[in-house]
């Protein structure tokens, strides 16, 4: 494909946009020149019980300390609910669209406020206090948002675990944050199938002695076992609860939530976000990146179990008084028109999804899209992984009819919200580029030695200074926080991504430069998949790498060495795939398993992943230097037996 064109901002969009180019330039300049003044002003988008006077207090070196608005007092749920009651109590806050196209719900701000108070009172009655960790393991139903906001209301720290994770993965997360209470549902529903959430909780609970109470929302009415003294039906407990619960005053730096995410080593880490800075960032980015105008219907297709769901289904849109759509289903059920049918049904104006969904839908051609109207659409967004120019242009031409600007938003669980993105009315787009940093964001590209690179170049993507939505620590392990993000390049936050910057200053994210794989926009640590594989009795050793995958972006490729005497059969291959699914969850299932009699190791025993990545990607004519290997013959065998 030829060098993708630039798509200029459309005058009719710029004319009505909250931010046009002149305003963007002005904001970026002011945020750079005087961050304190800029963020003091922006903090006013939040309703404070005590407004902050100290704005920024950050050091990226030594013990690393990040504080924003540190003497401010607020409550996140009050910002999402109470403050809207007077002006938009009867406006729809959440449109819920079921997995079954016949099911939907409209919940107004007043109703959502009442339901959140009720759930908050249930949690209180079960002994939950400010600072306690509450695990939320829910399907995409309104009660998932209610649970999140109920925790925030009473100052409990929520730890949402994606409903697709296995009992083991759930147990690890409950244990890590020592959570004594969990909110779940009987079952989830996705693409016409049931997900046994409560049964998974029962299995996880076996290794979680700290878990004392399980609140169960009746979602499908499926059969579940309730354990006496531990399990509580939400509807029974809620029936007697008052519909009012005063929001707990929280310091800006009090924890709001923990969200576990994969890294290159060890177990997933608990990314900790605090209240004030996160809320300012969620509101600021949601409003400007999507150019959200009052009254619009906004739909982010993520699951609340990921950070995108936290910031751009719940906190950002609700803080801004938006109507946010929550979708229980999947893009291809009942058929591949579903997204666009939902857009037409609810007159969605802003639509935010992942490249993997776009690529999957592209396979079916234009037909399923073009038979819908999509006339309500105004802005399209992309998140989770680099979007290839082909998918970008298809999204633009076919879905958006060349009318809707696309915002390709780069960010991470750790960043709390979007850092690099186009703004619909301000930034000319280039298909495949996340474009420019938001005001107040200072990306830098550095080489392997930590030298800052100037101009058009490529390097490791770091942030030179803090922004309010930045994570504050790894829960319970500040040392790991420093090691992971601040030790590779001194004085910078290191994202783990690589990027190119072109002559216009536009950023092109090239993907992870560490041992993290991005599968369909979901982060997976290679170490996690490896440790699941070696936990199988027949596996002696395993090495896992990512490889290019047409739909998923990256697939999981595993090299497996069997215990001596075990036969490498097709059956065992299938068994190992199922094993990893069961150990971690379906998203971790390897796409390819290659039997490896030996792995390429240096003389000191370190696996040379660079070589394994090349073989998996079928780039075997550029393996590079293999002379440092203990046994170079291993490589020949792996190349010969590569999985097609
Ligand atoms: C990748 C999801 C390119 C990146 C919000 C990052 C992207 C990781 C983009 C974070 C994008 C996310 N272009 N790559 N627009 N958005 N990524 O923590 O590698 O689940 O480091 O947060 O996804 O994934 P996470």
XYZ file of C-alpha atoms and ligand atoms in Angstrom:
669
model
C 0.000 0.000 0.000
C 1.267 3.487 -0.825
C 2.098 6.015 1.882
C -1.267 6.743 3.523
C -2.702 10.165 2.884
C -3.390 12.873 5.415
C -7.041 13.485 6.103
C -7.536 17.124 7.054
C -9.948 18.231 9.758
C -13.326 18.864 8.183
C -14.370 22.529 8.421
C -17.910 21.622 9.464
C -16.540 19.526 12.350
C -14.032 22.181 13.416
C -16.747 24.845 13.392
C -18.752 23.043 16.082
C -15.905 21.344 17.932
C -15.068 22.086 21.549
C -11.433 22.295 20.517
C -10.237 23.535 17.136
C -6.601 23.780 16.091
C -6.076 27.253 17.509
C -7.511 26.197 20.865
C -5.440 22.993 20.881
C -2.259 24.945 20.226
C -3.165 27.423 22.933
C -3.979 24.700 25.476
C -0.807 22.777 24.678
C 1.268 25.916 25.077
C -0.329 26.911 28.371
C -0.077 23.371 29.784
C 3.614 23.244 28.871
C 4.476 26.715 30.165
C 2.587 26.523 33.427
C 1.194 23.083 34.248
C 0.125 24.198 37.731
C -2.068 26.989 36.398
C -3.428 24.879 33.558
C -4.425 21.941 35.766
C -5.712 24.184 38.540
C -8.126 25.559 35.959
C -9.025 22.120 34.531
C -9.583 20.695 38.022
C -12.709 22.854 38.178
C -14.486 20.433 35.852
C -14.781 18.275 38.990
C -17.026 19.087 41.940
C -14.844 19.207 45.034
C -15.986 19.104 48.637
C -12.778 21.011 49.331
C -11.115 22.437 46.227
C -7.381 21.736 45.931
C -4.826 24.470 46.475
C -1.767 22.316 45.918
C -1.855 21.158 42.312
C 1.191 19.096 41.413
C 3.864 17.401 43.485
C 5.798 14.866 41.465
C 9.194 13.250 41.347
C 10.130 10.536 38.828
C 13.459 9.736 40.505
C 14.462 8.171 43.821
C 11.438 6.765 45.604
C 9.107 8.141 42.859
C 6.161 10.056 44.255
C 3.206 11.280 42.226
C 0.602 13.554 43.754
C -1.988 15.766 42.128
C -4.482 18.068 43.843
C -3.261 16.561 47.107
C -5.248 18.723 49.518
C -8.500 18.420 47.551
C -11.461 16.422 48.835
C -14.083 14.838 46.564
C -16.108 11.736 45.853
C -15.951 10.075 42.438
C -19.503 8.698 42.521
C -20.931 12.078 43.545
C -19.192 13.511 40.483
C -20.792 10.879 38.277
C -24.254 11.094 39.844
C -25.281 13.604 42.501
C -24.052 16.682 40.751
C -26.187 15.893 37.704
C -29.446 15.348 39.555
C -30.600 18.953 39.560
C -29.946 19.529 35.872
C -30.308 16.102 34.250
C -31.919 13.734 36.720
C -34.317 12.458 34.069
C -31.728 12.184 31.334
C -30.668 8.648 30.444
C -27.292 7.881 31.996
C -26.903 4.311 30.776
C -28.461 2.648 27.771
C -28.031 -1.078 28.230
C -28.234 -3.286 25.160
C -28.485 -6.985 25.903
C -26.750 -9.887 24.243
C -30.207 -10.801 23.006
C -31.194 -8.037 20.545
C -34.671 -8.006 22.076
C -33.425 -6.781 25.448
C -32.569 -3.244 26.456
C -32.871 -0.884 29.404
C -32.685 2.841 29.882
C -31.466 4.030 33.285
C -31.730 7.714 34.154
C -29.271 9.584 36.337
C -31.859 9.642 39.119
C -32.413 5.891 38.893
C -28.696 5.171 38.711
C -28.089 7.349 41.753
C -30.723 5.435 43.732
C -29.369 2.047 42.683
C -25.793 3.002 43.527
C -26.896 4.217 46.969
C -28.710 0.947 47.504
C -25.719 -1.180 46.582
C -23.475 1.078 48.688
C -25.745 0.463 51.662
C -25.651 -3.287 51.040
C -21.852 -3.167 51.053
C -21.855 -1.128 54.245
C -24.261 -3.542 55.894
C -21.815 -6.326 55.091
C -19.077 -4.451 56.911
C -17.240 -2.783 54.035
C -15.378 0.333 55.157
C -13.347 3.067 53.491
C -10.102 1.639 52.108
C -11.336 -1.980 51.956
C -10.788 -3.801 48.664
C -13.866 -5.112 46.892
C -13.450 -7.520 43.980
C -15.975 -7.090 41.168
C -16.369 -10.071 38.800
C -19.323 -9.186 36.633
C -20.835 -9.546 33.204
C -21.666 -6.456 31.144
C -24.866 -5.585 32.969
C -25.900 -2.281 34.530
C -25.088 -3.678 37.974
C -21.405 -3.798 37.005
C -21.369 0.000 36.750
C -23.509 0.201 39.894
C -21.001 -1.960 41.801
C -18.077 0.202 40.699
C -19.806 3.422 41.681
C -21.106 1.948 44.955
C -17.531 1.148 45.995
C -16.419 4.650 45.058
C -19.324 6.087 47.028
C -18.225 4.568 50.328
C -14.502 4.892 49.676
C -13.920 1.189 49.090
C -11.271 0.351 46.502
C -12.672 -1.694 43.627
C -10.677 -4.343 41.855
C -12.615 -5.364 38.773
C -11.599 -8.719 37.321
C -12.599 -9.376 33.694
C -15.374 -11.987 33.541
C -13.372 -13.995 31.006
C -10.656 -14.823 33.531
C -10.405 -18.290 35.039
C -10.999 -19.167 38.701
C -7.211 -19.303 39.204
C -6.641 -15.848 37.741
C -9.501 -14.531 39.845
C -8.080 -16.155 42.990
C -4.633 -14.626 42.401
C -6.169 -11.184 42.195
C -8.334 -11.655 45.301
C -5.298 -12.825 47.239
C -2.980 -10.086 46.036
C -5.204 -7.282 47.311
C -6.538 -9.269 50.263
C -10.144 -8.693 49.326
C -12.730 -10.007 51.782
C -15.786 -9.209 49.672
C -16.704 -9.911 46.079
C -19.598 -8.877 43.863
C -20.603 -11.184 41.029
C -23.634 -12.474 39.104
C -25.100 -15.931 38.702
C -24.040 -16.053 35.064
C -22.956 -13.850 32.234
C -24.161 -14.002 28.642
C -22.090 -13.519 25.509
C -22.959 -14.435 21.961
C -25.834 -16.654 23.062
C -23.668 -18.596 25.504
C -23.622 -18.591 29.301
C -20.546 -17.783 31.368
C -20.601 -19.512 34.792
C -19.402 -16.585 36.898
C -20.692 -17.726 40.284
C -19.336 -21.243 39.761
C -15.949 -19.699 38.922
C -16.113 -17.673 42.125
C -16.856 -20.854 44.108
C -13.796 -22.492 42.578
C -11.601 -19.453 43.238
C -12.850 -19.153 46.820
C -11.311 -22.522 47.682
C -7.885 -20.896 47.712
C -9.051 -17.556 49.137
C -9.600 -17.877 52.882
C -9.805 -14.080 53.176
C -12.997 -14.012 51.114
C -15.831 -13.645 53.628
C -18.815 -12.363 51.632
C -20.020 -12.875 48.070
C -22.830 -10.674 46.772
C -24.632 -12.326 43.859
C -26.700 -10.390 41.330
C -29.406 -12.450 39.646
C -28.760 -11.849 35.943
C -29.841 -14.939 34.027
C -31.669 -16.856 36.744
C -29.394 -19.839 36.120
C -28.912 -22.450 38.822
C -26.132 -21.609 41.338
C -25.023 -22.932 44.709
C -25.313 -20.428 47.534
C -23.042 -21.023 50.497
C -24.671 -20.287 53.833
C -23.137 -17.414 55.730
C -20.959 -16.359 52.797
C -23.221 -15.787 49.811
C -25.888 -13.110 49.655
C -28.432 -12.501 46.878
C -28.178 -8.851 45.943
C -31.913 -8.403 45.359
C -32.710 -9.808 48.807
C -30.140 -7.695 50.628
C -31.097 -4.581 48.628
C -34.833 -4.880 49.241
C -34.617 -3.349 52.707
C -31.918 -0.780 51.992
C -32.497 2.979 52.000
C -32.139 4.763 48.660
C -29.835 7.328 50.097
C -26.226 6.989 51.045
C -24.058 10.062 51.574
C -20.870 10.028 49.509
C -17.720 9.515 51.572
C -15.360 12.512 51.481
C -12.150 11.250 49.892
C -8.787 12.875 49.681
C -7.622 13.384 46.100
C -4.835 10.879 46.688
C -7.010 8.222 48.336
C -7.114 5.060 46.195
C -10.082 4.739 43.838
C -9.306 1.405 42.226
C -6.860 -1.369 41.529
C -6.780 -2.994 38.114
C -4.489 -5.925 37.421
C -2.471 -5.883 34.249
C 0.164 -8.086 32.689
C 3.804 -7.140 32.552
C 6.888 -8.752 31.120
C 7.736 -10.623 34.303
C 5.952 -12.315 37.153
C 2.300 -12.213 38.060
C -0.038 -9.443 36.915
C 0.462 -6.300 38.930
C -2.175 -4.224 40.664
C -2.151 -0.840 38.986
C -3.366 1.657 41.568
C -5.255 4.806 40.631
C -6.271 7.501 43.062
C -9.342 9.710 43.077
C -8.727 13.352 42.157
C -6.242 13.198 39.314
C -7.935 10.203 37.739
C -11.334 11.909 37.717
C -9.946 15.107 36.199
C -8.164 13.061 33.524
C -11.178 10.850 32.766
C -13.447 13.866 32.356
C -10.934 16.009 30.426
C -10.017 13.305 27.924
C -13.538 11.991 27.407
C -14.850 15.445 26.676
C -12.127 16.640 24.326
C -10.975 13.492 22.547
C -14.515 12.501 21.619
C -15.654 16.107 21.306
C -18.573 15.113 23.497
C -21.518 17.504 23.255
C -24.398 17.512 25.713
C -27.194 15.202 24.692
C -25.126 12.901 22.529
C -25.189 9.121 22.790
C -21.748 7.678 23.300
C -20.778 4.011 22.981
C -17.533 2.369 24.000
C -17.605 -1.356 23.173
C -14.999 -2.407 25.761
C -15.737 -4.615 28.752
C -15.794 -2.941 32.179
C -13.170 -5.494 33.194
C -10.524 -3.515 31.284
C -9.301 -0.003 31.899
C -11.083 1.229 28.774
C -14.357 0.200 30.387
C -13.453 1.927 33.658
C -12.490 5.270 32.159
C -14.611 5.406 29.009
C -17.788 3.518 29.878
C -18.157 4.537 33.504
C -16.105 7.367 35.000
C -15.384 9.689 32.047
C -18.821 9.751 30.401
C -20.769 9.815 33.666
C -18.581 12.581 35.115
C -19.463 14.547 31.977
C -23.182 13.873 32.251
C -23.176 11.831 29.056
C -25.470 9.048 27.924
C -23.210 6.005 27.851
C -24.147 2.766 26.146
C -23.247 -0.572 27.706
C -23.327 -3.581 25.418
C -23.522 -7.094 26.794
C -22.924 -8.866 23.500
C -20.290 -9.358 20.838
C -19.824 -7.913 17.322
C -20.895 -11.037 15.413
C -23.964 -12.197 17.296
C -26.586 -12.810 16.013
C -24.714 -11.613 12.916
C -21.951 -9.252 11.843
C -24.333 -6.296 11.417
C -24.892 -6.145 15.163
C -22.712 -3.120 15.991
C -24.346 -1.035 13.270
C -27.838 -2.191 14.164
C -27.211 -1.056 17.728
C -25.869 2.251 16.411
C -29.105 2.783 14.442
C -31.363 1.539 17.211
C -29.987 3.917 19.843
C -28.867 6.702 17.487
C -25.264 6.482 18.633
C -23.202 9.592 17.868
C -19.776 8.548 19.093
C -18.480 5.008 18.691
C -15.256 3.705 20.259
C -13.943 0.209 19.539
C -10.810 -1.874 18.991
C -8.894 -2.577 15.749
C -9.343 -6.323 16.219
C -13.126 -5.912 15.951
C -12.738 -3.792 12.828
C -10.448 -6.348 11.195
C -12.785 -9.212 12.043
C -15.773 -7.343 10.562
C -13.775 -6.354 7.470
C -13.566 -10.011 6.517
C -17.299 -10.051 5.858
C -17.062 -7.142 3.467
C -19.172 -3.990 3.275
C -22.560 -5.685 3.011
C -23.372 -6.089 6.728
C -22.362 -2.457 7.337
C -23.973 -0.848 4.330
C -27.385 -2.325 4.984
C -27.574 -0.082 8.067
C -27.907 3.702 8.117
C -25.294 4.873 10.679
C -26.434 8.431 9.929
C -26.239 9.329 13.636
C -22.485 8.641 13.807
C -20.262 11.684 14.150
C -16.948 10.542 15.666
C -15.209 7.140 15.586
C -12.516 5.973 17.998
C -9.944 3.185 18.126
C -8.015 1.784 21.085
C -5.994 -1.136 22.344
C -3.370 -1.790 19.705
C -1.911 -0.175 16.633
C -4.550 0.116 13.895
C -3.116 -0.807 10.515
C -3.843 1.735 7.741
C -6.024 -0.782 5.823
C -8.328 -1.235 8.822
C -8.262 2.502 9.550
C -9.342 3.348 6.007
C -12.074 0.699 6.024
C -13.384 2.075 9.318
C -13.266 5.557 7.836
C -14.780 4.814 4.405
C -17.199 2.008 5.108
C -18.342 2.563 8.698
C -18.047 6.363 8.800
C -18.910 7.028 5.147
C -15.898 9.389 5.046
C -17.904 11.750 7.203
C -16.627 10.896 10.690
C -13.165 11.718 11.949
C -11.286 8.836 13.584
C -9.477 9.293 16.868
C -6.817 6.626 17.322
C -6.201 6.817 21.053
C -2.941 5.593 22.579
C -2.854 4.913 26.284
C -2.479 2.171 28.906
C -3.968 0.836 32.129
C -1.140 2.694 33.826
C -1.928 6.051 32.228
C -5.551 6.087 33.435
C -6.748 7.697 30.236
C -5.785 8.726 26.729
C -2.380 10.409 26.244
C -1.840 10.547 22.485
C -4.758 11.027 20.114
C -6.220 13.194 17.414
C -8.976 15.602 18.448
C -11.857 15.540 15.934
C -11.922 19.262 15.251
C -8.248 20.051 15.706
C -5.801 17.484 14.399
C -5.432 16.344 10.794
C -5.458 12.560 10.751
C -2.996 10.116 9.237
C -4.324 6.554 9.002
C -2.304 4.388 11.382
C -0.922 7.223 13.505
C -2.133 8.092 17.003
C -1.081 11.625 15.977
C -0.226 14.167 18.697
C -0.040 14.298 22.508
C -2.936 15.808 24.433
C -2.246 19.138 26.150
C 0.013 18.563 29.152
C 1.419 15.265 27.854
C 5.166 15.163 27.147
C 6.174 12.098 25.134
C 9.847 11.535 24.413
C 11.589 8.883 22.344
C 14.803 7.535 23.791
C 17.394 5.120 22.472
C 18.565 1.984 24.293
C 20.999 4.026 26.360
C 18.407 6.519 27.484
C 19.463 9.334 25.146
C 16.563 11.530 24.122
C 16.147 11.491 20.343
C 15.012 14.626 18.536
C 13.040 15.181 15.351
C 11.829 12.438 13.026
C 13.083 9.226 14.630
C 12.172 5.952 16.270
C 12.724 4.796 19.843
C 11.315 3.740 23.203
C 8.227 5.727 24.120
C 8.547 7.480 27.485
C 6.781 10.328 29.247
C 9.012 13.080 30.545
C 6.553 14.437 33.068
C 3.434 13.428 34.964
C -0.230 13.999 34.032
C -3.059 13.848 36.579
C -4.360 10.408 35.527
C -1.067 8.569 35.990
C -0.996 5.436 38.178
C 0.509 6.068 41.610
C 1.984 2.713 42.554
C 1.741 -1.051 42.182
C -0.598 -2.120 44.952
C 1.475 -3.364 47.857
C 4.756 -3.169 45.952
C 6.094 0.327 45.358
C 9.543 -1.092 44.599
C 8.105 -3.024 41.645
C 6.468 0.199 40.452
C 9.842 1.952 40.439
C 11.607 -1.013 38.861
C 9.034 -1.546 36.117
C 8.459 1.999 34.973
C 11.231 4.294 36.199
C 14.452 2.300 36.252
C 14.994 1.601 32.534
C 15.321 5.261 31.590
C 16.203 7.524 34.484
C 13.826 10.386 35.114
C 11.207 9.114 32.650
C 8.112 6.952 32.839
C 8.736 4.107 30.361
C 5.611 2.813 28.631
C 7.024 -0.468 27.306
C 5.997 0.601 23.790
C 8.118 1.580 20.850
C 7.144 4.434 18.540
C 8.197 6.363 15.478
C 7.831 10.119 15.177
C 7.508 11.588 11.703
C 8.535 14.953 10.334
C 5.213 16.486 11.449
C 5.758 15.321 15.024
C 3.102 12.602 14.665
C 3.513 9.428 16.722
C 3.200 5.981 15.157
C 3.085 3.334 17.884
C 4.979 0.240 16.742
C 3.953 -2.068 19.606
C 5.491 -3.479 22.754
C 9.236 -3.656 23.053
C 9.061 -5.894 26.133
C 7.777 -9.439 26.655
C 4.148 -8.440 26.613
C 1.903 -9.688 23.795
C -1.125 -7.723 22.659
C -3.787 -10.254 21.660
C -6.936 -8.622 20.289
C -6.094 -5.544 22.320
C -5.658 -7.565 25.526
C -2.331 -7.574 27.275
C -0.805 -10.926 28.029
C 2.561 -11.511 29.663
C 4.592 -14.228 27.957
C 5.832 -15.266 31.413
C 2.249 -15.930 32.540
C 1.502 -18.229 29.613
C 4.840 -19.993 30.090
C 4.213 -20.640 33.744
C 0.746 -22.018 32.929
C 2.296 -24.380 30.366
C 5.048 -25.682 32.633
C 2.440 -26.320 35.327
C 1.255 -29.189 33.098
C 2.797 -32.517 34.141
C 4.024 -33.387 30.643
C 5.751 -30.068 29.948
C 9.406 -29.640 30.856
C 9.973 -26.176 29.462
C 8.112 -23.541 27.468
C 8.912 -20.289 25.707
C 6.151 -18.019 24.461
C 6.351 -15.177 21.944
C 3.926 -13.068 19.920
C 3.580 -13.387 16.152
C 1.659 -11.348 13.568
C -1.989 -12.420 13.357
C -4.446 -11.081 10.746
C -7.356 -10.548 13.100
C -5.925 -10.489 16.607
C -2.984 -8.233 15.773
C -0.733 -10.608 17.630
C -1.209 -14.290 18.283
C 0.388 -16.456 20.951
C 3.093 -18.849 19.741
C 4.418 -21.376 22.237
C 7.529 -23.530 21.966
C 7.131 -26.525 24.233
C 9.720 -29.052 25.375
C 8.119 -32.189 26.735
C 9.254 -34.213 29.703
C 11.535 -37.061 28.538
C 9.514 -40.019 27.296
C 6.336 -38.028 26.490
C 5.041 -38.303 22.907
C 4.276 -35.080 21.017
C 0.793 -35.868 19.672
C -1.997 -33.752 18.148
C -4.091 -34.753 21.110
C -1.557 -33.401 23.573
C -1.339 -30.185 21.577
C -5.101 -29.687 21.973
C -4.903 -30.641 25.612
C -2.271 -27.968 26.260
C -4.364 -25.292 24.554
C -7.335 -26.261 26.737
C -5.070 -26.329 29.766
C -3.951 -22.718 29.288
C -7.550 -21.627 28.660
C -8.488 -23.190 31.951
C -5.462 -21.881 33.861
C -5.668 -18.245 32.753
C -8.713 -17.740 30.516
C -9.664 -18.060 26.837
C -7.721 -14.935 25.827
C -4.455 -16.689 26.765
C -5.006 -19.794 24.616
C -1.978 -20.334 22.348
C -2.677 -20.028 18.604
C 0.246 -22.292 17.794
C 2.251 -24.809 19.784
C 5.502 -26.054 18.324
C 7.280 -29.028 19.841
C 10.809 -28.003 20.652
C 13.292 -30.724 21.489
C 15.527 -27.855 22.629
C 15.293 -24.059 23.001
C 17.897 -21.612 21.720
C 19.882 -20.580 24.783
C 23.016 -18.617 25.415
C 25.855 -20.359 27.187
C 24.635 -18.803 30.408
C 21.240 -20.424 29.862
C 19.189 -17.394 28.788
C 16.533 -18.137 26.147
C 17.085 -15.994 23.047
C 13.562 -14.839 22.371
C 14.639 -12.661 19.499
C 15.282 -15.838 17.519
C 12.028 -17.445 18.618
C 10.102 -14.354 17.530
C 11.732 -14.451 14.099
C 10.900 -18.122 13.610
C 7.299 -17.599 14.720
C 6.961 -14.649 12.331
C 8.458 -16.762 9.531
C 11.355 -14.378 9.140
C 13.842 -17.198 9.193
C 16.204 -15.641 6.649
C 17.023 -12.833 9.090
C 17.722 -14.698 12.302
C 20.786 -12.587 12.994
C 23.773 -13.693 14.950
C 23.338 -17.178 16.412
C 27.003 -17.710 17.246
C 26.516 -17.013 20.952
C 24.158 -19.958 21.284
C 25.180 -22.926 23.361
C 23.919 -25.242 20.625
C 23.203 -23.554 17.260
C 21.757 -26.805 15.849
C 18.610 -26.263 17.956
C 17.664 -23.389 15.682
C 17.803 -25.496 12.523
C 15.396 -27.962 14.045
C 12.983 -25.213 15.097
C 13.076 -23.620 11.634
C 12.432 -26.961 9.931
C 9.468 -27.756 12.142
C 7.875 -24.325 12.231
C 4.067 -24.374 12.500
C 2.435 -23.202 9.276
C -1.350 -0.877 23.224
C -5.508 -0.239 26.866
C -1.181 1.439 19.473
C 0.030 -0.431 23.654
C -5.987 1.215 26.795
C -0.130 -0.201 25.135
C -2.015 0.843 21.540
C -1.104 -1.273 25.514
C -3.061 1.787 21.399
C -1.905 -0.926 26.742
C -3.122 2.556 20.198
C -3.241 0.787 23.318
N -2.159 2.345 19.267
N -1.087 0.680 20.581
N -4.087 3.439 19.955
N -3.799 1.722 22.526
N -2.168 0.236 22.725
O -3.101 -1.504 29.441
O 0.954 -1.459 23.406
O -4.815 -2.859 28.151
O 1.075 -0.305 25.858
O -4.631 -0.378 27.929
O -1.957 -1.426 24.380
O -2.890 -1.897 26.989
P -3.890 -1.722 28.198
